[in-house]
Short mmCIF file of C-alpha atoms in Angstrom, two decimals:
data_model
loop_
_atom_site.label_atom_id
_atom_site.label_comp_id
_atom_site.label_asym_id
_atom_site.label_seq_id
_atom_site.Cartn_x
_atom_site.Cartn_y
_atom_site.Cartn_z
CA UNK A 1 -123.11 93.12 -6.23
CA UNK A 2 -123.90 93.09 -2.59
CA UNK A 3 -124.38 96.81 -2.99
CA UNK A 4 -127.52 96.38 -4.96
CA UNK A 5 -129.03 94.32 -2.21
CA UNK A 6 -128.71 97.32 0.10
CA UNK A 7 -130.38 99.53 -2.46
CA UNK A 8 -133.22 97.15 -2.59
CA UNK A 9 -133.66 97.27 1.15
CA UNK A 10 -134.05 101.05 0.93
CA UNK A 11 -137.27 100.60 -0.96
CA UNK A 12 -138.64 97.20 -0.09
CA UNK A 13 -141.85 97.66 -2.00
CA UNK A 14 -140.17 98.01 -5.30
CA UNK A 15 -138.74 95.28 -7.47
CA UNK A 16 -134.86 95.21 -7.34
CA UNK A 17 -133.01 96.69 -10.22
CA UNK A 18 -130.80 93.74 -10.46
CA UNK A 19 -132.61 90.61 -9.39
CA UNK A 20 -129.73 88.63 -7.91
CA UNK A 21 -131.95 85.68 -7.18
CA UNK A 22 -132.69 85.16 -10.82
CA UNK A 23 -129.04 85.67 -11.72
CA UNK A 24 -127.79 83.04 -9.27
CA UNK A 25 -130.69 80.73 -10.09
CA UNK A 26 -129.80 80.88 -13.78
CA UNK A 27 -126.14 80.24 -13.21
CA UNK A 28 -126.87 77.37 -10.83
CA UNK A 29 -129.30 75.76 -13.20
CA UNK A 30 -126.59 75.18 -15.83
CA UNK A 31 -124.05 74.21 -13.22
CA UNK A 32 -126.23 71.56 -11.54
CA UNK A 33 -127.52 70.23 -14.82
CA UNK A 34 -124.09 69.89 -16.45
CA UNK A 35 -122.62 68.44 -13.30
CA UNK A 36 -125.30 65.79 -13.51
CA UNK A 37 -124.44 65.21 -17.21
CA UNK A 38 -120.74 64.93 -16.39
CA UNK A 39 -121.59 62.30 -13.74
CA UNK A 40 -123.91 60.49 -16.16
CA UNK A 41 -121.31 60.19 -18.89
CA UNK A 42 -118.69 59.25 -16.34
CA UNK A 43 -120.80 56.22 -15.33
CA UNK A 44 -122.67 55.30 -18.41
CA UNK A 45 -120.01 56.28 -20.95
CA UNK A 46 -117.96 53.35 -19.70
CA UNK A 47 -120.72 50.88 -18.81
CA UNK A 48 -123.10 51.46 -21.69
CA UNK A 49 -121.42 53.75 -24.23
CA UNK A 50 -118.61 51.64 -25.66
CA UNK A 51 -120.55 49.53 -28.15
CA UNK A 52 -123.27 51.33 -30.06
CA UNK A 53 -124.71 48.06 -31.37
CA UNK A 54 -125.41 46.72 -27.86
CA UNK A 55 -128.96 47.05 -26.46
CA UNK A 56 -127.75 49.02 -23.43
CA UNK A 57 -126.44 51.73 -25.74
CA UNK A 58 -130.02 52.11 -27.03
CA UNK A 59 -131.32 52.34 -23.48
CA UNK A 60 -128.85 54.75 -21.98
CA UNK A 61 -127.60 56.84 -24.92
CA UNK A 62 -129.97 56.80 -27.96
CA UNK A 63 -132.99 57.32 -25.73
CA UNK A 64 -131.19 60.23 -24.20
CA UNK A 65 -130.66 61.66 -27.68
CA UNK A 66 -134.37 61.36 -28.68
CA UNK A 67 -135.56 62.83 -25.37
CA UNK A 68 -133.25 65.76 -25.40
CA UNK A 69 -134.02 66.73 -28.98
CA UNK A 70 -137.79 66.76 -28.27
CA UNK A 71 -137.27 68.76 -25.11
CA UNK A 72 -134.99 71.29 -26.84
CA UNK A 73 -137.49 71.95 -29.60
CA UNK A 74 -140.26 72.46 -26.99
CA UNK A 75 -138.06 74.65 -24.89
CA UNK A 76 -136.96 76.80 -27.83
CA UNK A 77 -140.52 77.28 -28.97
CA UNK A 78 -141.86 77.80 -25.46
CA UNK A 79 -139.32 80.29 -24.22
CA UNK A 80 -139.19 82.41 -27.39
CA UNK A 81 -142.96 82.17 -27.85
CA UNK A 82 -143.49 83.32 -24.31
CA UNK A 83 -141.09 86.25 -24.62
CA UNK A 84 -142.64 87.30 -27.84
CA UNK A 85 -146.26 86.97 -26.61
CA UNK A 86 -145.54 88.99 -23.51
CA UNK A 87 -143.61 91.68 -25.39
CA UNK A 88 -143.95 95.29 -24.35
CA UNK A 89 -146.12 96.95 -26.98
CA UNK A 90 -145.32 100.41 -25.75
CA UNK A 91 -141.64 99.88 -25.17
CA UNK A 92 -140.66 103.48 -26.01
CA UNK A 93 -142.72 104.90 -23.15
CA UNK A 94 -141.22 103.08 -20.12
CA UNK A 95 -139.64 105.09 -17.31
CA UNK A 96 -135.79 105.29 -17.07
CA UNK A 97 -135.92 103.23 -13.89
CA UNK A 98 -137.83 100.46 -15.54
CA UNK A 99 -135.47 100.59 -18.54
CA UNK A 100 -132.52 100.20 -16.19
CA UNK A 101 -134.15 97.22 -14.55
CA UNK A 102 -134.73 95.55 -17.91
CA UNK A 103 -131.10 96.16 -18.92
CA UNK A 104 -130.06 94.24 -15.88
CA UNK A 105 -132.48 91.43 -16.59
CA UNK A 106 -131.06 91.46 -20.09
CA UNK A 107 -127.64 91.04 -18.54
CA UNK A 108 -128.84 88.10 -16.54
CA UNK A 109 -129.67 86.48 -19.91
CA UNK A 110 -126.32 87.49 -21.37
CA UNK A 111 -124.38 86.11 -18.46
CA UNK A 112 -126.25 82.84 -18.83
CA UNK A 113 -125.46 82.88 -22.53
CA UNK A 114 -121.75 83.19 -21.79
CA UNK A 115 -121.96 80.43 -19.21
CA UNK A 116 -123.81 78.19 -21.67
CA UNK A 117 -121.24 78.92 -24.35
CA UNK A 118 -118.51 77.94 -21.96
CA UNK A 119 -120.00 74.48 -21.39
CA UNK A 120 -120.76 73.91 -25.02
CA UNK A 121 -117.76 75.38 -26.81
CA UNK A 122 -115.08 74.85 -24.18
CA UNK A 123 -115.77 71.95 -21.91
CA UNK A 124 -117.79 69.50 -23.93
CA UNK A 125 -116.05 70.29 -27.24
CA UNK A 126 -112.54 69.59 -25.98
CA UNK A 127 -113.84 66.69 -23.96
CA UNK A 128 -114.94 65.12 -27.30
CA UNK A 129 -111.22 65.21 -28.20
CA UNK A 130 -110.38 62.87 -25.39
CA UNK A 131 -113.31 60.51 -26.05
CA UNK A 132 -112.14 60.11 -29.65
CA UNK A 133 -108.80 58.96 -28.21
CA UNK A 134 -110.46 56.49 -25.91
CA UNK A 135 -112.78 54.70 -28.34
CA UNK A 136 -112.73 54.01 -32.05
CA UNK A 137 -116.19 55.18 -32.78
CA UNK A 138 -118.76 52.87 -34.32
CA UNK A 139 -121.48 55.55 -34.76
CA UNK A 140 -121.81 59.24 -35.32
CA UNK A 141 -123.80 59.34 -32.13
CA UNK A 142 -121.15 58.61 -29.52
CA UNK A 143 -121.91 59.45 -25.93
CA UNK A 144 -119.73 62.50 -26.26
CA UNK A 145 -121.42 63.62 -29.47
CA UNK A 146 -124.90 63.12 -27.92
CA UNK A 147 -123.85 65.56 -25.21
CA UNK A 148 -121.68 67.96 -27.14
CA UNK A 149 -123.59 68.47 -30.39
CA UNK A 150 -127.15 67.65 -29.46
CA UNK A 151 -127.34 68.76 -25.93
CA UNK A 152 -124.86 71.59 -25.06
CA UNK A 153 -125.04 73.37 -28.40
CA UNK A 154 -128.81 73.54 -28.51
CA UNK A 155 -128.86 74.73 -24.93
CA UNK A 156 -126.62 77.72 -25.64
CA UNK A 157 -128.56 78.39 -28.84
CA UNK A 158 -131.81 78.50 -26.88
CA UNK A 159 -130.17 80.79 -24.27
CA UNK A 160 -128.78 83.17 -26.92
CA UNK A 161 -131.95 83.40 -28.89
CA UNK A 162 -133.94 84.09 -25.69
CA UNK A 163 -131.48 86.79 -24.76
CA UNK A 164 -131.84 88.42 -28.16
CA UNK A 165 -135.62 88.15 -28.05
CA UNK A 166 -135.70 89.70 -24.53
CA UNK A 167 -133.65 92.68 -25.71
CA UNK A 168 -135.69 93.04 -28.84
CA UNK A 169 -139.10 92.95 -27.10
CA UNK A 170 -138.41 94.81 -23.87
CA UNK A 171 -135.62 97.37 -24.41
CA UNK A 172 -135.98 100.71 -26.28
CA UNK A 173 -132.29 100.43 -27.27
CA UNK A 174 -133.08 97.55 -29.64
CA UNK A 175 -136.48 98.62 -30.70
CA UNK A 176 -135.49 100.27 -33.93
CA UNK A 177 -134.04 97.69 -36.36
CA UNK A 178 -131.98 94.54 -35.71
CA UNK A 179 -128.60 94.93 -33.94
CA UNK A 180 -126.20 93.45 -36.49
CA UNK A 181 -123.60 92.28 -34.02
CA UNK A 182 -126.26 90.87 -31.70
CA UNK A 183 -127.52 88.84 -34.57
CA UNK A 184 -124.07 87.60 -35.39
CA UNK A 185 -123.41 86.79 -31.74
CA UNK A 186 -126.52 84.58 -31.65
CA UNK A 187 -126.69 83.15 -35.18
CA UNK A 188 -123.02 82.57 -35.64
CA UNK A 189 -122.61 80.09 -32.73
CA UNK A 190 -126.06 78.66 -33.84
CA UNK A 191 -124.47 77.80 -37.15
CA UNK A 192 -121.97 75.56 -35.32
CA UNK A 193 -124.82 73.08 -35.05
CA UNK A 194 -125.72 72.86 -38.75
CA UNK A 195 -121.92 72.58 -39.38
CA UNK A 196 -122.12 69.19 -37.65
CA UNK A 197 -123.62 68.00 -40.94
CA UNK A 198 -120.48 68.88 -42.87
CA UNK A 199 -118.33 67.50 -40.17
CA UNK A 200 -119.97 64.14 -39.84
CA UNK A 201 -120.25 63.78 -43.68
CA UNK A 202 -116.54 64.36 -43.89
CA UNK A 203 -115.71 61.93 -41.13
CA UNK A 204 -117.97 59.24 -42.52
CA UNK A 205 -116.94 59.30 -46.18
CA UNK A 206 -113.59 60.93 -46.50
CA UNK A 207 -111.44 61.45 -43.40
CA UNK A 208 -111.25 58.73 -40.73
CA UNK A 209 -108.51 59.79 -38.38
CA UNK A 210 -109.23 61.88 -35.37
CA UNK A 211 -106.86 64.71 -35.93
CA UNK A 212 -108.51 67.48 -33.95
CA UNK A 213 -106.83 70.21 -35.92
CA UNK A 214 -107.98 68.82 -39.28
CA UNK A 215 -109.23 71.41 -41.75
CA UNK A 216 -112.52 69.54 -41.73
CA UNK A 217 -113.11 71.13 -38.30
CA UNK A 218 -112.46 74.73 -39.36
CA UNK A 219 -116.13 75.40 -39.98
CA UNK A 220 -116.73 75.24 -36.24
CA UNK A 221 -113.89 77.67 -35.76
CA UNK A 222 -115.23 80.16 -38.15
CA UNK A 223 -118.70 80.14 -36.55
CA UNK A 224 -117.10 80.28 -33.07
CA UNK A 225 -115.46 83.59 -33.93
CA UNK A 226 -118.95 85.05 -34.17
CA UNK A 227 -119.19 84.98 -30.37
CA UNK A 228 -116.77 87.89 -30.42
CA UNK A 229 -119.65 90.03 -31.77
CA UNK A 230 -120.84 90.20 -28.17
CA UNK A 231 -118.38 93.05 -28.00
CA UNK A 232 -120.65 95.04 -30.18
CA UNK A 233 -123.51 94.32 -27.83
CA UNK A 234 -121.38 95.37 -24.86
CA UNK A 235 -120.61 98.65 -26.57
CA UNK A 236 -124.28 99.25 -27.21
CA UNK A 237 -125.21 98.29 -23.65
CA UNK A 238 -122.48 100.48 -22.10
CA UNK A 239 -123.75 103.45 -24.09
CA UNK A 240 -127.36 102.75 -23.13
CA UNK A 241 -126.65 102.25 -19.45
CA UNK A 242 -124.19 105.15 -19.26
CA UNK A 243 -126.90 107.37 -20.67
CA UNK A 244 -129.25 106.25 -17.86
CA UNK A 245 -126.66 106.61 -15.10
CA UNK A 246 -124.25 109.28 -16.09
CA UNK A 247 -126.05 112.24 -14.65
CA UNK A 248 -125.39 110.93 -11.20
CA UNK A 249 -121.91 109.53 -11.79
CA UNK A 250 -120.42 112.64 -13.29
CA UNK B 1 -100.27 117.65 -9.31
CA UNK B 2 -99.89 120.98 -7.63
CA UNK B 3 -103.40 121.34 -6.23
CA UNK B 4 -103.35 121.05 -2.42
CA UNK B 5 -106.88 120.11 -1.66
CA UNK B 6 -107.36 117.91 1.44
CA UNK B 7 -108.86 114.55 0.65
CA UNK B 8 -111.70 115.17 3.10
CA UNK B 9 -113.29 117.76 0.84
CA UNK B 10 -114.00 115.20 -1.81
CA UNK B 11 -117.22 113.29 -1.26
CA UNK B 12 -117.49 110.63 -3.94
CA UNK B 13 -121.02 109.79 -4.90
CA UNK B 14 -121.89 106.45 -3.23
CA UNK B 15 -125.57 106.33 -4.12
CA UNK B 16 -127.59 103.60 -5.76
CA UNK B 17 -126.35 104.30 -9.20
CA UNK B 18 -122.69 104.05 -8.22
CA UNK B 19 -123.42 100.62 -6.73
CA UNK B 20 -125.31 99.62 -9.83
CA UNK B 21 -122.38 100.65 -12.03
CA UNK B 22 -120.21 98.43 -9.88
CA UNK B 23 -122.65 95.50 -10.16
CA UNK B 24 -122.59 96.03 -13.90
CA UNK B 25 -118.80 95.68 -13.88
CA UNK B 26 -119.13 92.21 -12.38
CA UNK B 27 -121.77 91.21 -14.89
CA UNK B 28 -119.58 92.30 -17.78
CA UNK B 29 -116.62 90.48 -16.30
CA UNK B 30 -118.44 87.23 -15.85
CA UNK B 31 -119.86 87.40 -19.36
CA UNK B 32 -116.47 88.22 -20.85
CA UNK B 33 -114.68 85.50 -18.90
CA UNK B 34 -117.00 82.65 -19.90
CA UNK B 35 -117.67 83.85 -23.42
CA UNK B 36 -113.94 84.19 -24.10
CA UNK B 37 -113.21 80.85 -22.55
CA UNK B 38 -115.86 79.36 -24.83
CA UNK B 39 -115.05 80.95 -28.13
CA UNK B 40 -111.28 81.21 -27.76
CA UNK B 41 -111.00 77.65 -26.53
CA UNK B 42 -113.07 76.37 -29.47
CA UNK B 43 -110.96 78.30 -31.89
CA UNK B 44 -107.73 77.18 -30.22
CA UNK B 45 -108.61 73.49 -29.76
CA UNK B 46 -109.72 73.00 -33.37
CA UNK B 47 -106.72 74.82 -34.98
CA UNK B 48 -103.70 73.95 -32.76
CA UNK B 49 -105.42 71.64 -30.24
CA UNK B 50 -103.36 68.49 -30.77
CA UNK B 51 -100.10 70.27 -30.08
CA UNK B 52 -101.62 71.61 -26.92
CA UNK B 53 -103.26 68.36 -25.83
CA UNK B 54 -100.30 65.96 -26.02
CA UNK B 55 -96.87 66.25 -24.65
CA UNK B 56 -95.43 64.25 -27.59
CA UNK B 57 -96.69 66.85 -30.01
CA UNK B 58 -94.76 69.64 -28.41
CA UNK B 59 -91.82 69.64 -30.81
CA UNK B 60 -89.34 72.30 -32.08
CA UNK B 61 -90.67 72.96 -35.58
CA UNK B 62 -94.41 73.20 -35.55
CA UNK B 63 -95.56 73.71 -31.96
CA UNK B 64 -93.64 77.06 -31.40
CA UNK B 65 -94.69 78.15 -34.89
CA UNK B 66 -98.41 77.60 -34.90
CA UNK B 67 -99.37 78.04 -31.22
CA UNK B 68 -98.50 81.75 -30.93
CA UNK B 69 -99.82 82.44 -34.41
CA UNK B 70 -103.25 81.09 -33.44
CA UNK B 71 -102.96 82.32 -29.84
CA UNK B 72 -102.49 86.00 -30.74
CA UNK B 73 -105.80 86.25 -32.58
CA UNK B 74 -108.37 86.69 -29.80
CA UNK B 75 -105.99 88.80 -27.68
CA UNK B 76 -105.66 91.24 -30.55
CA UNK B 77 -109.38 91.43 -31.21
CA UNK B 78 -110.24 91.91 -27.54
CA UNK B 79 -107.51 94.46 -26.99
CA UNK B 80 -108.87 96.53 -29.89
CA UNK B 81 -112.07 97.04 -27.86
CA UNK B 82 -110.95 96.97 -24.27
CA UNK B 83 -108.06 99.37 -24.86
CA UNK B 84 -109.63 101.63 -27.46
CA UNK B 85 -113.04 102.01 -25.82
CA UNK B 86 -112.30 101.57 -22.16
CA UNK B 87 -108.55 102.05 -21.79
CA UNK B 88 -108.32 98.71 -20.03
CA UNK B 89 -104.91 97.27 -20.68
CA UNK B 90 -105.71 93.63 -20.07
CA UNK B 91 -107.28 92.33 -23.29
CA UNK B 92 -104.60 89.82 -24.14
CA UNK B 93 -104.07 88.58 -20.57
CA UNK B 94 -107.79 88.17 -20.07
CA UNK B 95 -108.12 86.03 -23.22
CA UNK B 96 -105.07 83.87 -22.52
CA UNK B 97 -106.04 83.37 -18.87
CA UNK B 98 -109.52 82.48 -19.99
CA UNK B 99 -108.09 79.96 -22.40
CA UNK B 100 -105.89 78.41 -19.71
CA UNK B 101 -108.85 78.07 -17.31
CA UNK B 102 -110.87 76.36 -20.00
CA UNK B 103 -108.08 73.98 -20.99
CA UNK B 104 -107.15 73.12 -17.44
CA UNK B 105 -110.69 72.33 -16.38
CA UNK B 106 -111.10 70.00 -19.43
CA UNK B 107 -107.71 68.34 -19.03
CA UNK B 108 -108.43 67.56 -15.40
CA UNK B 109 -112.11 66.65 -15.55
CA UNK B 110 -112.29 65.04 -19.06
CA UNK B 111 -108.82 63.85 -20.06
CA UNK B 112 -107.84 62.72 -16.60
CA UNK B 113 -110.93 61.92 -14.54
CA UNK B 114 -113.07 60.58 -17.37
CA UNK B 115 -110.53 58.87 -19.65
CA UNK B 116 -107.53 58.46 -17.36
CA UNK B 117 -104.77 60.13 -19.35
CA UNK B 118 -102.03 61.29 -16.90
CA UNK B 119 -102.11 65.00 -16.34
CA UNK B 120 -98.43 65.19 -17.28
CA UNK B 121 -99.28 63.90 -20.77
CA UNK B 122 -101.96 66.52 -21.33
CA UNK B 123 -100.52 69.69 -19.77
CA UNK B 124 -101.54 72.85 -21.62
CA UNK B 125 -98.90 75.25 -22.87
CA UNK B 126 -98.79 78.75 -21.40
CA UNK B 127 -98.90 82.07 -23.34
CA UNK B 128 -99.32 84.25 -20.21
CA UNK B 129 -95.90 85.88 -20.44
CA UNK B 130 -96.35 86.86 -24.07
CA UNK B 131 -99.81 88.23 -23.26
CA UNK B 132 -98.42 90.35 -20.45
CA UNK B 133 -95.77 91.87 -22.76
CA UNK B 134 -98.49 92.46 -25.43
CA UNK B 135 -100.72 94.23 -23.00
CA UNK B 136 -97.95 96.27 -21.44
CA UNK B 137 -96.57 97.35 -24.85
CA UNK B 138 -100.00 98.52 -26.00
CA UNK B 139 -100.52 100.41 -22.76
CA UNK B 140 -97.12 102.10 -22.89
CA UNK B 141 -97.01 103.00 -26.58
CA UNK B 142 -100.77 103.28 -27.33
CA UNK B 143 -99.75 102.33 -30.85
CA UNK B 144 -101.15 99.55 -32.99
CA UNK B 145 -98.07 99.51 -35.22
CA UNK B 146 -95.50 99.30 -32.48
CA UNK B 147 -97.53 96.66 -30.63
CA UNK B 148 -97.94 94.68 -33.83
CA UNK B 149 -94.23 94.61 -34.61
CA UNK B 150 -92.64 94.36 -31.19
CA UNK B 151 -95.58 92.86 -29.23
CA UNK B 152 -96.41 90.37 -31.92
CA UNK B 153 -92.71 89.45 -32.14
CA UNK B 154 -92.38 89.09 -28.38
CA UNK B 155 -95.53 86.95 -28.18
CA UNK B 156 -93.94 84.39 -30.49
CA UNK B 157 -90.34 84.64 -29.26
CA UNK B 158 -91.33 84.20 -25.60
CA UNK B 159 -93.42 81.20 -26.24
CA UNK B 160 -90.79 78.40 -26.29
CA UNK B 161 -88.54 79.79 -23.50
CA UNK B 162 -91.40 80.30 -21.10
CA UNK B 163 -92.73 76.80 -21.78
CA UNK B 164 -89.41 75.15 -21.47
CA UNK B 165 -89.48 75.02 -17.66
CA UNK B 166 -92.74 73.08 -17.87
CA UNK B 167 -91.90 70.75 -20.76
CA UNK B 168 -88.07 70.41 -20.58
CA UNK B 169 -88.13 67.54 -18.24
CA UNK B 170 -90.11 65.42 -20.72
CA UNK B 171 -87.20 65.64 -23.12
CA UNK B 172 -84.93 63.47 -21.01
CA UNK B 173 -83.75 60.54 -23.22
CA UNK B 174 -84.53 57.00 -22.28
CA UNK B 175 -83.64 53.70 -23.86
CA UNK B 176 -86.62 51.48 -24.43
CA UNK B 177 -86.31 48.16 -26.33
CA UNK B 178 -83.05 49.31 -27.92
CA UNK B 179 -84.51 52.57 -29.13
CA UNK B 180 -83.80 56.02 -27.92
CA UNK B 181 -87.01 57.89 -26.94
CA UNK B 182 -87.79 60.97 -24.99
CA UNK B 183 -90.04 60.68 -21.94
CA UNK B 184 -92.64 62.51 -24.05
CA UNK B 185 -92.45 59.86 -26.82
CA UNK B 186 -92.75 57.20 -24.15
CA UNK B 187 -95.92 58.78 -22.79
CA UNK B 188 -97.36 58.76 -26.28
CA UNK B 189 -96.58 55.03 -26.75
CA UNK B 190 -97.55 53.98 -23.22
CA UNK B 191 -100.95 55.60 -22.77
CA UNK B 192 -102.85 54.34 -25.80
CA UNK B 193 -104.76 56.85 -27.93
CA UNK B 194 -107.15 55.03 -30.24
CA UNK B 195 -107.44 57.67 -32.83
CA UNK B 196 -103.83 58.84 -32.86
CA UNK B 197 -101.47 56.56 -34.72
CA UNK B 198 -97.82 57.65 -34.47
CA UNK B 199 -97.68 58.85 -38.13
CA UNK B 200 -100.43 61.33 -37.48
CA UNK B 201 -98.21 63.51 -35.25
CA UNK B 202 -97.19 66.63 -37.01
CA UNK B 203 -93.75 67.12 -35.59
CA UNK B 204 -90.24 67.83 -36.72
CA UNK B 205 -88.76 64.83 -38.62
CA UNK B 206 -85.68 66.49 -40.00
CA UNK B 207 -84.84 67.49 -43.57
CA UNK B 208 -81.73 67.50 -45.65
CA UNK B 209 -81.80 71.32 -45.53
CA UNK B 210 -81.84 71.64 -41.72
CA UNK B 211 -78.65 72.84 -40.19
CA UNK B 212 -77.58 72.06 -36.68
CA UNK B 213 -79.76 73.06 -33.72
CA UNK B 214 -81.45 75.94 -35.27
CA UNK B 215 -85.00 74.46 -35.45
CA UNK B 216 -86.44 76.18 -32.40
CA UNK B 217 -85.17 79.76 -32.97
CA UNK B 218 -86.03 79.47 -36.67
CA UNK B 219 -89.59 78.57 -35.86
CA UNK B 220 -89.82 81.21 -33.21
CA UNK B 221 -88.66 84.02 -35.50
CA UNK B 222 -90.88 82.74 -38.35
CA UNK B 223 -93.77 82.80 -35.91
CA UNK B 224 -92.73 86.34 -34.79
CA UNK B 225 -93.11 87.65 -38.28
CA UNK B 226 -96.44 85.88 -38.82
CA UNK B 227 -97.69 87.15 -35.38
CA UNK B 228 -96.76 90.73 -36.35
CA UNK B 229 -99.10 90.28 -39.36
CA UNK B 230 -101.83 88.31 -37.58
CA UNK B 231 -102.04 90.91 -34.80
CA UNK B 232 -103.26 93.90 -36.85
CA UNK B 233 -105.51 91.63 -38.93
CA UNK B 234 -107.30 90.43 -35.81
CA UNK B 235 -107.26 93.93 -34.28
CA UNK B 236 -109.41 95.00 -37.22
CA UNK B 237 -111.60 91.90 -36.96
CA UNK B 238 -112.15 92.80 -33.28
CA UNK B 239 -113.02 96.35 -34.31
CA UNK B 240 -115.57 95.09 -36.74
CA UNK B 241 -117.11 92.78 -34.16
CA UNK B 242 -117.48 95.72 -31.85
CA UNK B 243 -119.47 97.90 -34.24
CA UNK B 244 -122.98 99.00 -33.36
CA UNK B 245 -125.01 98.94 -36.45
CA UNK B 246 -128.70 98.29 -36.91
CA UNK B 247 -130.34 96.51 -39.89
CA UNK B 248 -133.88 97.10 -40.97
CA UNK B 249 -134.30 93.51 -42.18
CA UNK B 250 -132.52 90.24 -42.50
#
């Protein structure tokens, strides 16, 4: 990766093909934000998150839920709206060099998507398992659920949709038609969020115990598989980038 | 092999595009790492999570049966792409290593530092040895059938023996209040889990048709057969997820 920095130096006037600053900024953004969230739940999970009928729960947790939902809707609309409005209307006529640059920007988005999926599907999901074993919940909106379902899932959904929108509006590779696996890789994990509806209905009216492997949870699993469709995107990307680079690498 | 050309006559291309291709390798790796941690961990935690979370779930009948069966899925799917398209013989190990990173981070930062379960109670199981055999077999034979039968079998059969050094010590018997318990049982009784009454554990309880000490090998061989079937199924699921098709509308 350092290599690309050198290539940039060679032609300082030109924008870098891989903008490492954006890449690191993107990765750091999630890291710093989620580290803050982990600290917040560490402190206020224990001091304000144990009794959902207490006023401090309203202050520290329900308010967080309301704020994050509003912000997520605004972010989703803002980011996707911006990417759509600034779309390249003559995308088929860009130079190979510009195309390569956009592929790398696209990869910055994809890396952020993978990173966001990690936090949502791995860290905060399994963390919910341990919070279930620490409290007997008295609401569907436990501190852990407020973070897992209504914060970390929407964040990776926003990142994934933005990634898809970027590819669709800026890259010739995705100009014709809709890449099926890309759709699955973005919409599948998105469906994990609506599946919360099934999950909470089941837990509320039918199945009380917190068996993590209960069949009630399999909906999440099924939609989680869809992230594997990124392999189709990788195949497409490798073909596209190889076409742009192979003359020199032969 | 017979060509005697001095190394110095080769001048590998080290231009900008070679460096870009290298940068691209890193991007793919980071995406793959976090995406596979995220999706594999979600899949794993919600289908065999409880066996993996708690030391007192790691029994002889269910744990060695279900863990390899669920664990071989993503490795097979990822191998189907990494080996077939790129001749990279590390699909299984990549997935299993990613899963272990994800579980360890959560066990330490959520189970232990947030909710104070001792690490010894929530140690994850390892599937690394089975994954190495799976990758090696595929590389050496380049055959889906042989890897399914022998690799799938090895993945299941190796599971219990390679975890025994980690978990064997928790099977020491102790006498507590006139009852015989293992250390693992004691962990479960001592460190209270609010959502996990004892009857919820899905562990071996003995039957009138169980003979002697055969429980573990029986489970392992049963799992070996199921893994041999699960492997090609998920290989083809992986293949499907890696297709590059475009739709004209959704």
